[in-house]
Tab-separated table of C-alpha atoms in Angstrom:
chain	number	residue	atom	x	y	z
A	1	MET	CA	15.067	-18.590	-2.943
A	2	LEU	CA	13.639	-21.184	-0.612
A	3	HIS	CA	9.896	-20.685	-0.167
A	4	ILE	CA	8.780	-21.424	3.375
A	5	PRO	CA	5.115	-21.899	4.370
A	6	SER	CA	3.803	-19.011	6.451
A	7	ALA	CA	3.764	-18.784	10.233
A	8	ARG	CA	3.249	-16.474	13.147
A	9	GLY	CA	4.430	-16.904	16.686
A	10	ALA	CA	4.989	-15.383	20.074
A	11	SER	CA	7.995	-14.577	22.217
A	12	GLU	CA	8.195	-16.207	25.591
A	13	MET	CA	5.648	-15.352	28.288
A	14	ARG	CA	3.851	-12.757	26.178
A	15	PRO	CA	0.994	-11.249	28.175
A	16	GLY	CA	-2.439	-12.170	26.946
A	17	GLN	CA	-1.098	-14.444	24.215
A	18	ASP	CA	-3.619	-16.944	22.914
A	19	PRO	CA	-1.926	-19.841	21.113
A	20	ALA	CA	-5.034	-20.420	19.024
A	21	ARG	CA	-5.438	-16.755	18.065
A	22	GLU	CA	-6.485	-16.142	14.483
A	23	PRO	CA	-5.862	-12.828	12.662
A	24	LEU	CA	-7.468	-9.850	14.381
A	25	LEU	CA	-8.474	-8.234	11.108
A	26	GLU	CA	-10.158	-10.564	8.667
A	27	GLU	CA	-9.992	-9.439	5.061
A	28	PRO	CA	-13.579	-8.426	4.230
A	29	ARG	CA	-15.262	-9.817	1.154
A	30	MET	CA	-17.713	-7.073	0.269
A	31	SER	CA	-17.220	-6.782	-3.482
A	32	ALA	CA	-19.568	-8.418	-5.939
A	33	THR	CA	-16.593	-9.966	-7.744
A	34	PRO	CA	-13.512	-10.546	-5.562
A	35	ALA	CA	-10.257	-9.715	-7.321
A	36	PRO	CA	-7.955	-12.525	-8.404
A	37	THR	CA	-5.007	-12.961	-6.080
A	38	HIS	CA	-2.017	-15.248	-5.786
A	39	ILE	CA	-1.967	-15.370	-1.982
A	40	ASP	CA	-4.854	-15.247	0.468
A	41	LEU	CA	-3.470	-12.778	3.007
A	42	PRO	CA	-5.465	-13.972	6.051
A	43	GLU	CA	-4.278	-17.511	5.376
A	44	LEU	CA	-0.676	-16.425	5.937
A	45	PHE	CA	-1.348	-15.774	9.610
A	46	THR	CA	-3.540	-18.720	10.619
A	47	ARG	CA	-2.477	-21.078	13.378
A	48	ARG	CA	-1.678	-23.895	10.966
A	49	ALA	CA	0.493	-21.660	8.797
A	50	THR	CA	2.177	-20.371	11.949
A	51	LEU	CA	3.184	-23.824	13.081
A	52	GLU	CA	4.377	-24.777	9.599
A	53	ARG	CA	6.714	-21.806	9.516
A	54	TRP	CA	7.977	-22.365	13.044
A	55	LEU	CA	8.843	-25.912	12.082
A	56	ALA	CA	10.531	-24.788	8.863
A	57	VAL	CA	12.606	-22.273	10.838
A	58	GLU	CA	13.588	-24.909	13.383
A	59	ALA	CA	14.720	-27.130	10.512
A	60	ALA	CA	16.744	-24.344	8.907
A	61	LEU	CA	18.350	-23.507	12.254
A	62	SER	CA	19.369	-27.115	12.861
A	63	ARG	CA	20.843	-27.344	9.363
A	64	ALA	CA	22.843	-24.146	9.870
A	65	GLN	CA	24.121	-25.377	13.235
A	66	ALA	CA	25.103	-28.758	11.789
A	67	ALA	CA	26.982	-27.024	8.964
A	68	HIS	CA	29.189	-25.352	11.571
A	69	GLY	CA	29.535	-28.300	13.940
A	70	VAL	CA	27.240	-26.996	16.658
A	71	ILE	CA	24.976	-30.070	16.507
A	72	PRO	CA	25.507	-33.468	14.815
A	73	ALA	CA	24.560	-33.725	11.144
A	74	GLN	CA	22.454	-36.808	11.920
A	75	ALA	CA	20.421	-34.737	14.391
A	76	ALA	CA	19.823	-32.048	11.766
A	77	ASP	CA	18.737	-34.738	9.283
A	78	ARG	CA	16.238	-36.114	11.742
A	79	ILE	CA	14.929	-32.684	12.816
A	80	GLU	CA	14.434	-31.622	9.206
A	81	ALA	CA	12.605	-34.895	8.433
A	82	CYS	CA	10.202	-34.391	11.324
A	83	ALA	CA	9.691	-30.621	11.081
A	84	ASN	CA	6.303	-30.815	9.404
A	85	LEU	CA	2.687	-31.177	10.430
A	86	GLY	CA	2.650	-34.716	9.124
A	87	SER	CA	5.041	-35.689	11.926
A	88	VAL	CA	4.032	-33.126	14.547
A	89	ASP	CA	0.347	-33.128	15.454
A	90	ILE	CA	-1.309	-29.736	15.977
A	91	ASP	CA	-3.457	-31.077	18.790
A	92	GLU	CA	-0.343	-32.355	20.549
A	93	VAL	CA	1.290	-28.943	20.236
A	94	THR	CA	-1.843	-27.332	21.698
A	95	ARG	CA	-1.885	-29.787	24.607
A	96	ARG	CA	1.772	-29.104	25.407
A	97	GLN	CA	1.167	-25.367	25.169
A	98	SER	CA	-1.622	-25.681	27.735
A	99	GLU	CA	0.551	-27.791	30.033
A	100	THR	CA	3.499	-25.412	29.932
A	101	GLY	CA	1.657	-22.103	29.568
A	102	HIS	CA	4.164	-21.256	26.859
A	103	THR	CA	3.378	-21.014	23.150
A	104	MET	CA	6.751	-22.012	21.699
A	105	MET	CA	7.539	-24.649	24.314
A	106	GLY	CA	4.563	-26.698	23.191
A	107	LEU	CA	5.995	-26.936	19.685
A	108	VAL	CA	9.554	-27.610	20.870
A	109	LEU	CA	8.404	-30.512	23.049
A	110	ALA	CA	6.164	-31.986	20.360
A	111	LEU	CA	8.930	-31.742	17.754
A	112	SER	CA	11.460	-33.265	20.163
A	113	ASP	CA	9.125	-36.221	20.737
A	114	ALA	CA	8.710	-36.695	16.991
A	115	VAL	CA	12.491	-36.585	16.456
A	116	GLY	CA	13.000	-39.223	19.131
A	117	ASP	CA	15.248	-39.728	22.152
A	118	GLU	CA	18.518	-40.051	20.238
A	119	HIS	CA	18.369	-36.635	18.559
A	120	GLY	CA	15.406	-34.858	20.146
A	121	GLY	CA	17.637	-33.046	22.618
A	122	TRP	CA	19.176	-31.012	19.775
A	123	VAL	CA	15.864	-29.354	18.871
A	124	HIS	CA	15.846	-25.577	19.464
A	125	TRP	CA	19.536	-25.705	20.447
A	126	GLY	CA	20.828	-22.338	21.644
A	127	ALA	CA	17.757	-20.505	20.359
A	128	THR	CA	15.187	-18.424	22.153
A	129	THR	CA	11.510	-18.194	21.327
A	130	GLN	CA	11.687	-14.879	19.511
A	131	ASN	CA	14.528	-16.108	17.291
A	132	VAL	CA	12.112	-18.625	15.814
A	133	GLU	CA	8.938	-16.563	16.116
A	134	GLN	CA	10.276	-13.350	14.652
A	135	THR	CA	12.135	-15.050	11.816
A	136	ALA	CA	9.025	-17.045	10.962
A	137	HIS	CA	6.914	-13.912	11.100
A	138	VAL	CA	9.331	-12.192	8.730
A	139	LEU	CA	8.782	-15.027	6.266
A	140	ALA	CA	5.022	-14.483	6.482
A	141	VAL	CA	5.468	-10.751	6.003
A	142	ARG	CA	7.717	-11.413	3.018
A	143	ASP	CA	5.042	-13.532	1.353
A	144	ALA	CA	2.473	-10.829	2.097
A	145	HIS	CA	4.861	-8.190	0.769
A	146	VAL	CA	5.142	-10.015	-2.561
A	147	GLU	CA	1.351	-10.205	-2.752
A	148	LEU	CA	0.929	-6.523	-1.910
A	149	LEU	CA	3.390	-5.618	-4.654
A	150	ALA	CA	1.390	-7.753	-7.079
A	151	ARG	CA	-1.833	-5.991	-6.119
A	152	LEU	CA	-0.101	-2.620	-6.383
A	153	GLY	CA	1.058	-3.677	-9.845
A	154	ARG	CA	-2.548	-4.359	-10.773
A	155	VAL	CA	-3.516	-0.853	-9.652
A	156	LEU	CA	-0.637	0.693	-11.584
A	157	ALA	CA	-1.610	-1.234	-14.719
A	158	ALA	CA	-5.163	0.095	-14.528
A	159	LEU	CA	-3.896	3.626	-13.962
A	160	ALA	CA	-1.422	3.379	-16.840
A	161	SER	CA	-4.224	2.361	-19.199
A	162	LEU	CA	-6.368	5.289	-18.054
A	163	ALA	CA	-3.486	7.738	-18.416
A	164	GLU	CA	-2.752	6.542	-21.939
A	165	GLU	CA	-6.367	6.431	-23.063
A	166	HIS	CA	-7.181	9.872	-21.662
A	167	ALA	CA	-3.879	11.638	-22.172
A	168	GLU	CA	-5.713	14.251	-24.284
A	169	THR	CA	-9.145	14.191	-22.638
A	170	THR	CA	-9.474	17.805	-21.518
A	171	MET	CA	-11.159	18.557	-18.206
A	172	ALA	CA	-11.182	21.278	-15.587
A	173	GLY	CA	-8.232	21.387	-13.242
A	174	ARG	CA	-9.358	22.565	-9.825
A	175	THR	CA	-7.584	24.204	-6.888
A	176	HIS	CA	-9.227	25.077	-3.570
A	177	TRP	CA	-12.461	23.479	-4.879
A	178	ARG	CA	-12.663	26.000	-7.763
A	179	GLN	CA	-11.869	25.693	-11.455
A	180	ALA	CA	-8.267	26.760	-12.067
A	181	LEU	CA	-6.808	25.810	-15.481
A	182	PRO	CA	-7.566	23.065	-17.989
A	183	ILE	CA	-5.798	19.740	-17.593
A	184	THR	CA	-6.401	16.326	-19.090
A	185	PHE	CA	-7.816	13.388	-17.193
A	186	GLY	CA	-4.664	11.494	-18.089
A	187	TYR	CA	-2.657	14.160	-16.282
A	188	LYS	CA	-4.826	13.780	-13.172
A	189	VAL	CA	-4.212	10.040	-13.280
A	190	SER	CA	-0.465	10.628	-13.668
A	191	ALA	CA	-0.417	12.344	-10.269
A	192	TRP	CA	-1.991	9.232	-8.738
A	193	ILE	CA	0.584	7.031	-10.459
A	194	ASP	CA	3.480	9.169	-9.280
A	195	ALA	CA	2.436	8.894	-5.628
A	196	LEU	CA	1.990	5.124	-5.853
A	197	LEU	CA	5.368	4.685	-7.537
A	198	ARG	CA	6.997	6.374	-4.561
A	199	SER	CA	5.201	3.962	-2.230
A	200	LYS	CA	6.501	1.090	-4.330
A	201	GLU	CA	10.027	2.501	-4.025
A	202	ARG	CA	9.645	2.753	-0.252
A	203	MET	CA	8.457	-0.846	-0.065
A	204	ALA	CA	11.462	-2.028	-2.036
A	205	GLU	CA	13.923	0.112	-0.107
A	206	CYS	CA	12.874	-1.212	3.306
A	207	GLU	CA	13.350	-4.859	2.309
A	208	LYS	CA	16.992	-4.976	3.382
A	209	ARG	CA	16.037	-3.887	6.889
A	210	LEU	CA	12.825	-5.864	7.203
A	211	PHE	CA	13.616	-9.297	5.809
A	212	THR	CA	16.232	-10.457	8.311
A	213	ALA	CA	16.773	-13.639	10.313
A	214	MET	CA	17.582	-13.582	14.029
A	215	ALA	CA	19.586	-16.319	15.824
A	216	GLY	CA	21.428	-14.506	18.593
A	217	GLY	CA	19.892	-16.320	21.535
A	218	ALA	CA	18.230	-15.005	24.672
A	219	VAL	CA	19.528	-11.425	24.574
A	220	GLY	CA	21.165	-11.461	21.158
A	221	THR	CA	24.804	-11.950	22.203
A	222	PHE	CA	25.290	-15.460	20.729
A	223	ALA	CA	26.192	-16.599	24.260
A	224	SER	CA	24.788	-20.104	23.649
A	225	MET	CA	26.863	-20.706	20.489
A	226	GLY	CA	29.943	-18.596	21.123
A	227	PRO	CA	32.248	-17.295	18.378
A	228	ILE	CA	30.642	-19.491	15.729
A	229	GLY	CA	27.256	-17.872	16.379
A	230	PRO	CA	27.405	-15.144	13.709
A	231	ALA	CA	28.420	-17.689	11.054
A	232	VAL	CA	25.495	-19.902	12.092
A	233	GLN	CA	23.145	-16.933	11.776
A	234	ASP	CA	24.545	-16.153	8.320
A	235	GLU	CA	23.932	-19.743	7.226
A	236	PHE	CA	20.497	-19.775	8.864
A	237	ALA	CA	19.473	-16.590	7.037
A	238	ALA	CA	20.794	-17.820	3.696
A	239	ARG	CA	18.803	-21.042	3.950
A	240	LEU	CA	15.619	-18.994	4.433
A	241	GLY	CA	16.408	-16.471	1.717
A	242	LEU	CA	16.831	-13.700	4.293
A	243	ARG	CA	19.637	-11.440	5.482
A	244	PRO	CA	21.306	-11.968	8.871
A	245	MET	CA	20.280	-9.443	11.505
A	246	PRO	CA	23.396	-7.284	12.141
A	247	VAL	CA	22.633	-6.925	15.863
A	248	PRO	CA	20.169	-9.689	16.799
A	249	ASN	CA	18.791	-7.781	19.763
A	250	ARG	CA	15.189	-8.709	20.353
A	251	SER	CA	14.095	-5.158	21.193
A	252	LEU	CA	14.872	-3.854	17.690
A	253	GLN	CA	11.431	-3.548	16.137
A	254	ASP	CA	11.788	-0.332	14.141
A	255	PRO	CA	11.884	-2.080	10.715
A	256	PHE	CA	8.384	-3.398	11.384
A	257	ALA	CA	7.120	0.011	12.474
A	258	GLU	CA	8.710	1.470	9.347
A	259	TYR	CA	6.787	-1.024	7.249
A	260	VAL	CA	3.505	-0.065	8.895
A	261	GLY	CA	4.322	3.573	8.155
A	262	ILE	CA	5.075	2.780	4.515
A	263	LEU	CA	1.798	0.909	4.134
A	264	ALA	CA	-0.023	3.785	5.842
A	265	LEU	CA	1.433	6.226	3.297
A	266	LEU	CA	0.335	3.916	0.504
A	267	CYS	CA	-3.159	3.775	1.999
A	268	ALA	CA	-3.264	7.565	2.239
A	269	SER	CA	-2.615	7.708	-1.511
A	270	LEU	CA	-5.305	5.088	-2.132
A	271	THR	CA	-7.734	7.181	-0.098
A	272	ALA	CA	-6.905	10.256	-2.154
A	273	ILE	CA	-7.764	8.329	-5.326
A	274	GLY	CA	-11.005	6.961	-3.909
A	275	ASP	CA	-12.094	10.296	-2.494
A	276	GLU	CA	-11.399	12.114	-5.777
A	277	ILE	CA	-13.373	9.565	-7.768
A	278	ALA	CA	-16.255	9.780	-5.297
A	279	LEU	CA	-16.251	13.574	-5.518
A	280	LEU	CA	-16.255	13.553	-9.318
A	281	MET	CA	-19.163	11.082	-9.215
A	282	SER	CA	-21.396	13.693	-7.583
A	283	ASP	CA	-24.314	14.971	-9.645
A	284	GLU	CA	-22.763	18.423	-9.781
A	285	PHE	CA	-19.689	17.027	-11.603
A	286	ASP	CA	-20.839	13.683	-13.076
A	287	GLU	CA	-17.412	13.197	-14.650
A	288	LEU	CA	-16.648	9.713	-13.309
A	289	ALA	CA	-18.616	6.686	-12.144
A	290	GLU	CA	-17.377	3.623	-10.309
A	291	PRO	CA	-18.504	0.244	-11.656
A	292	THR	CA	-21.758	-1.299	-10.489
A	293	PHE	CA	-23.261	-4.749	-10.686
A	294	ALA	CA	-26.728	-5.935	-11.672
A	295	GLY	CA	-29.240	-5.396	-8.902
A	296	GLN	CA	-27.044	-3.048	-6.869
A	297	VAL	CA	-29.076	-0.757	-4.591
A	298	GLY	CA	-27.755	2.589	-3.348
A	299	SER	CA	-30.486	3.412	-0.849
A	300	SER	CA	-33.365	1.619	0.839
A	301	THR	CA	-35.410	4.826	0.520
A	302	MET	CA	-34.215	6.637	-2.596
A	303	PRO	CA	-34.388	4.320	-5.597
A	304	GLN	CA	-32.327	6.632	-7.813
A	305	LYS	CA	-29.205	6.586	-5.640
A	306	ARG	CA	-25.945	5.302	-7.136
A	307	ASN	CA	-23.478	5.762	-4.320
A	308	PRO	CA	-19.658	5.484	-4.454
A	309	GLY	CA	-19.743	2.370	-2.289
A	310	LYS	CA	-16.333	0.959	-3.102
A	311	CYS	CA	-14.713	4.367	-2.819
A	312	GLY	CA	-16.230	4.655	0.635
A	313	GLU	CA	-14.890	1.246	1.614
A	314	ILE	CA	-11.440	2.311	0.438
A	315	THR	CA	-11.593	5.179	2.921
A	316	ILE	CA	-12.701	2.843	5.703
A	317	VAL	CA	-9.980	0.207	5.343
A	318	ALA	CA	-7.241	2.712	4.529
A	319	SER	CA	-8.108	4.824	7.572
A	320	GLN	CA	-7.754	1.750	9.773
A	321	VAL	CA	-4.248	1.182	8.412
A	322	MET	CA	-3.247	4.825	8.921
A	323	ALA	CA	-4.478	4.616	12.513
A	324	LEU	CA	-2.003	1.768	13.165
A	325	VAL	CA	1.066	4.012	12.901
A	326	PRO	CA	0.965	5.190	16.553
A	327	LEU	CA	0.404	1.580	17.641
A	328	ALA	CA	3.460	0.417	15.699
A	329	LEU	CA	5.564	3.200	17.211
A	330	GLN	CA	4.499	1.996	20.661
A	331	GLY	CA	5.840	-1.405	19.719
A	332	VAL	CA	9.307	0.053	19.122
A	333	GLN	CA	9.657	1.366	22.687
A	334	HIS	CA	11.038	-1.685	24.521
A	335	SER	CA	12.474	-1.755	28.013
A	336	HIS	CA	15.875	-3.409	28.342
A	337	GLU	CA	16.632	-6.175	25.792
A	338	VAL	CA	13.004	-7.047	25.072
A	339	GLU	CA	9.507	-6.527	26.382
A	340	GLY	CA	6.974	-9.163	25.366
A	341	ALA	CA	3.957	-6.878	25.262
A	342	ARG	CA	5.679	-4.486	22.830
A	343	SER	CA	6.583	-7.353	20.537
A	344	VAL	CA	2.935	-8.388	20.384
A	345	ILE	CA	1.887	-4.789	19.693
A	346	VAL	CA	4.118	-4.324	16.689
A	347	GLU	CA	3.391	-7.793	15.337
A	348	ARG	CA	-0.346	-7.206	15.414
A	349	ALA	CA	0.077	-3.770	13.853
A	350	VAL	CA	2.009	-5.310	10.959
A	351	GLU	CA	-0.563	-8.036	10.368
A	352	GLN	CA	-3.500	-5.633	10.431
A	353	ALA	CA	-1.691	-3.162	8.178
A	354	ILE	CA	-1.078	-5.935	5.654
A	355	MET	CA	-4.733	-7.006	5.698
A	356	GLY	CA	-6.070	-3.478	5.324
A	357	THR	CA	-3.606	-2.518	2.617
A	358	GLY	CA	-4.338	-5.667	0.660
A	359	ARG	CA	-8.050	-4.969	0.797
A	360	GLY	CA	-7.550	-1.329	-0.149
A	361	LEU	CA	-5.426	-2.221	-3.178
A	362	THR	CA	-8.007	-4.755	-4.362
A	363	LEU	CA	-10.822	-2.221	-4.059
A	364	VAL	CA	-8.919	0.490	-5.904
A	365	ALA	CA	-8.064	-1.942	-8.697
A	366	GLU	CA	-11.709	-2.958	-9.039
A	367	VAL	CA	-12.833	0.670	-9.207
A	368	LEU	CA	-10.197	1.686	-11.745
A	369	GLU	CA	-10.645	-1.337	-13.996
A	370	GLY	CA	-14.364	-0.606	-14.341
A	371	LEU	CA	-14.198	3.180	-14.088
A	372	GLU	CA	-16.592	5.057	-16.359
A	373	VAL	CA	-15.027	8.273	-17.677
A	374	ARG	CA	-17.735	10.671	-18.835
A	375	THR	CA	-15.928	12.870	-21.314
A	376	GLU	CA	-19.090	14.728	-22.334
A	377	ALA	CA	-19.571	15.915	-18.750
A	378	MET	CA	-15.927	16.987	-18.580
A	379	THR	CA	-16.418	19.102	-21.717
A	380	ARG	CA	-19.667	20.513	-20.388
A	381	ASN	CA	-18.060	21.492	-17.084
A	382	LEU	CA	-15.227	23.216	-18.909
A	383	GLU	CA	-17.780	25.497	-20.510
A	384	ILE	CA	-19.549	26.463	-17.279
A	385	SER	CA	-17.340	29.486	-16.659
A	386	ARG	CA	-17.620	30.737	-20.246
A	387	GLY	CA	-13.896	31.321	-20.519
A	388	LEU	CA	-12.888	32.126	-16.925
A	389	ILE	CA	-10.903	28.895	-16.707
A	390	VAL	CA	-8.533	30.157	-19.426
A	391	ALA	CA	-8.228	33.706	-18.110
A	392	GLU	CA	-4.471	33.129	-17.721
A	393	ALA	CA	-4.151	32.214	-21.398
A	394	LEU	CA	-6.034	35.364	-22.331
A	395	MET	CA	-3.884	37.482	-20.011
A	396	LEU	CA	-0.659	36.128	-21.483
A	397	GLY	CA	-1.949	36.643	-24.997
A	398	LEU	CA	-2.759	40.289	-24.257
A	399	ALA	CA	0.476	40.715	-22.321
A	400	GLY	CA	2.447	40.317	-25.514
A	401	LYS	CA	0.895	43.562	-26.674
A	402	THR	CA	0.484	45.605	-23.512
A	403	GLY	CA	2.778	44.040	-20.867
A	404	ARG	CA	1.933	41.479	-18.203
A	405	GLN	CA	0.838	43.752	-15.359
A	406	ARG	CA	-1.534	45.810	-17.497
A	407	ALA	CA	-2.955	42.668	-19.071
A	408	HIS	CA	-3.461	41.085	-15.636
A	409	HIS	CA	-5.249	44.191	-14.363
A	410	LEU	CA	-7.495	44.340	-17.422
A	411	VAL	CA	-8.490	40.663	-17.385
A	412	HIS	CA	-8.984	40.680	-13.615
A	413	GLU	CA	-11.267	43.722	-13.858
A	414	ILE	CA	-13.415	42.145	-16.581
A	415	ALA	CA	-13.559	38.823	-14.726
A	416	GLU	CA	-14.664	40.460	-11.487
A	417	ARG	CA	-17.290	42.577	-13.240
A	418	SER	CA	-18.690	39.641	-15.175
A	419	GLN	CA	-19.042	37.554	-12.022
A	420	ASP	CA	-20.643	40.389	-10.093
A	421	ASP	CA	-23.082	41.188	-12.916
A	422	GLY	CA	-23.771	37.579	-13.839
A	423	ARG	CA	-22.685	38.248	-17.401
A	424	PRO	CA	-20.753	35.491	-19.225
A	425	PHE	CA	-17.039	36.235	-19.173
A	426	ASP	CA	-16.508	35.637	-22.882
A	427	ASP	CA	-19.333	38.049	-23.721
A	428	ALA	CA	-17.871	40.664	-21.384
A	429	LEU	CA	-14.486	40.294	-23.059
A	430	ARG	CA	-15.793	40.734	-26.562
A	431	ALA	CA	-17.828	43.758	-25.504
A	432	ASP	CA	-14.908	45.559	-23.875
A	433	PRO	CA	-13.380	48.121	-26.300
A	434	ARG	CA	-9.941	47.834	-24.665
A	435	VAL	CA	-9.805	44.148	-25.541
A	436	ALA	CA	-11.067	44.811	-29.048
A	437	GLU	CA	-8.157	47.190	-29.604
A	438	LEU	CA	-5.598	44.598	-28.513
A	439	ALA	CA	-6.893	41.299	-29.949
A	440	THR	CA	-8.621	40.057	-33.068
A	441	PRO	CA	-11.752	37.889	-32.813
A	442	GLU	CA	-9.682	34.952	-34.066
A	443	GLU	CA	-7.098	35.453	-31.305
A	444	LEU	CA	-9.806	35.643	-28.675
A	445	GLU	CA	-11.372	32.446	-29.982
A	446	ARG	CA	-8.042	30.642	-29.753
A	447	TRP	CA	-7.201	31.961	-26.285
A	448	LEU	CA	-10.656	31.017	-24.976
A	449	ASP	CA	-10.387	27.365	-26.119
A	450	PRO	CA	-9.624	25.201	-23.026
A	451	SER	CA	-8.283	22.357	-25.152
A	452	GLN	CA	-5.479	24.668	-26.315
A	453	TYR	CA	-4.281	25.445	-22.806
A	454	SER	CA	-3.659	22.148	-21.007
A	455	GLY	CA	0.103	22.585	-21.178
A	456	LEU	CA	2.125	19.379	-21.204
A	457	SER	CA	-0.699	17.347	-19.662
A	458	ALA	CA	-0.713	14.761	-22.439
A	459	ASP	CA	3.079	14.342	-22.454
A	460	ILE	CA	3.210	13.963	-18.682
A	461	ALA	CA	0.363	11.427	-18.763
A	462	ARG	CA	2.086	9.256	-21.355
A	463	SER	CA	5.542	9.406	-19.783
A	464	THR	CA	4.136	8.600	-16.343
A	465	ALA	CA	2.174	5.678	-17.754
A	466	ALA	CA	5.425	4.369	-19.223
A	467	ARG	CA	7.103	4.644	-15.813
A	468	ALA	CA	4.239	2.677	-14.288
A	469	ARG	CA	4.602	-0.103	-16.832
A	470	GLU	CA	8.349	-0.278	-16.198
A	471	ALA	CA	7.650	-0.601	-12.478
A	472	ILE	CA	5.139	-3.387	-13.105
A	473	GLU	CA	7.753	-5.343	-15.032
A	474	ARG	CA	10.023	-5.181	-11.982
A	475	ASN	CA	7.336	-6.603	-9.679
A	476	GLY	CA	8.632	-10.130	-10.222
A	477	GLU	CA	12.047	-9.341	-8.776
A	478	SER	CA	13.023	-11.028	-5.518
A	479	PRO	CA	12.245	-8.946	-2.415
A	480	CYS	CA	15.441	-10.077	-0.727
């Protein structure tokens, strides 16, 4: 696949468009040790990267047109040779943009001048601004998409290691903020993995709709190129490693809104992980702790504070991405064959969603890779209820001798009485003559052991970790 430098652009006469605009959402650098990354996401959407991609798209378009006899081959040779920032000066593009009041026209004129009088008239032949801008933006999104998948792979790798290491680390499972049944920490992690794997599937599934090239002209009817137009678009897309847009209508923005929605779902799952870790860091649980660095301060007033700072930042950036979904949906609602303002809306939503998601994935990876799992606290918390957490195991054990309904009634009665009286549940059980008639002390001891009643937690943790590792191995596959 041809790798094209990144770019961003603007369709003609977009309201409020600033040709020198940089990304609206800079990727914050708040961590003590920034995560390693292959691609700097903000760099994909800078002005320089934008112009580089526009030029690369213009070159690919000219090559596709020459291949089908729309423009002379010599013109395509010359356009391709000059379609770079070594031949086209950024300052000249900016000057032409100011003169014309049109973002793309500044580049077209500057490139035409660089190509020269003999072939300059073939630049941007039969194309409209959004053909170049949107196709170039898709290339930027594709590069970002590959990077997001890499960062998601890093998160999945950390989760897989935790699931494997703690497949049998018993802890309290909780429902409605109360202890429910024993689980293992590996099982808890497997639920996080499962959600993220579905996000990865959604990201892969949308690629065929998202990574498309558009070359249909002003309203998408190929009027400027005629019957050969679809073949030119096919060639154009192939040269860029994209798919041709089936109906190159400029108002069709739903694939971009879909992508924002997919990233928002991913961020919701990241928030769930961060929030759960933060909750289990509280003094009342003390089961997890996010990593810290030397000299870190949690409070200017309370010197003992060790706050879940990164988990809080995960919530902040992920919430910003989730809030972009309505904005992206606004960008889908075009009037007629295109509306410039809506195109800007959806484009900005995509860029900001990419930035926020990238930051969220990096933060989650940092937290998970340095996560402190306090197994002693997990064991201690299991013992708080003195057997209440395994009341179901006790009920089922007794049910084999007296029937389920009677056993449920008996255990429920003892549990309620012990909680009302403040008497430990296990003591109340052993003191009840009805229980003594039905179960031996050895049976009671076995039924009251939380580590014996975590079900298939360990198996689920290990199998889910294996699924995560399989998904990581597929991260290197082409997104197109």
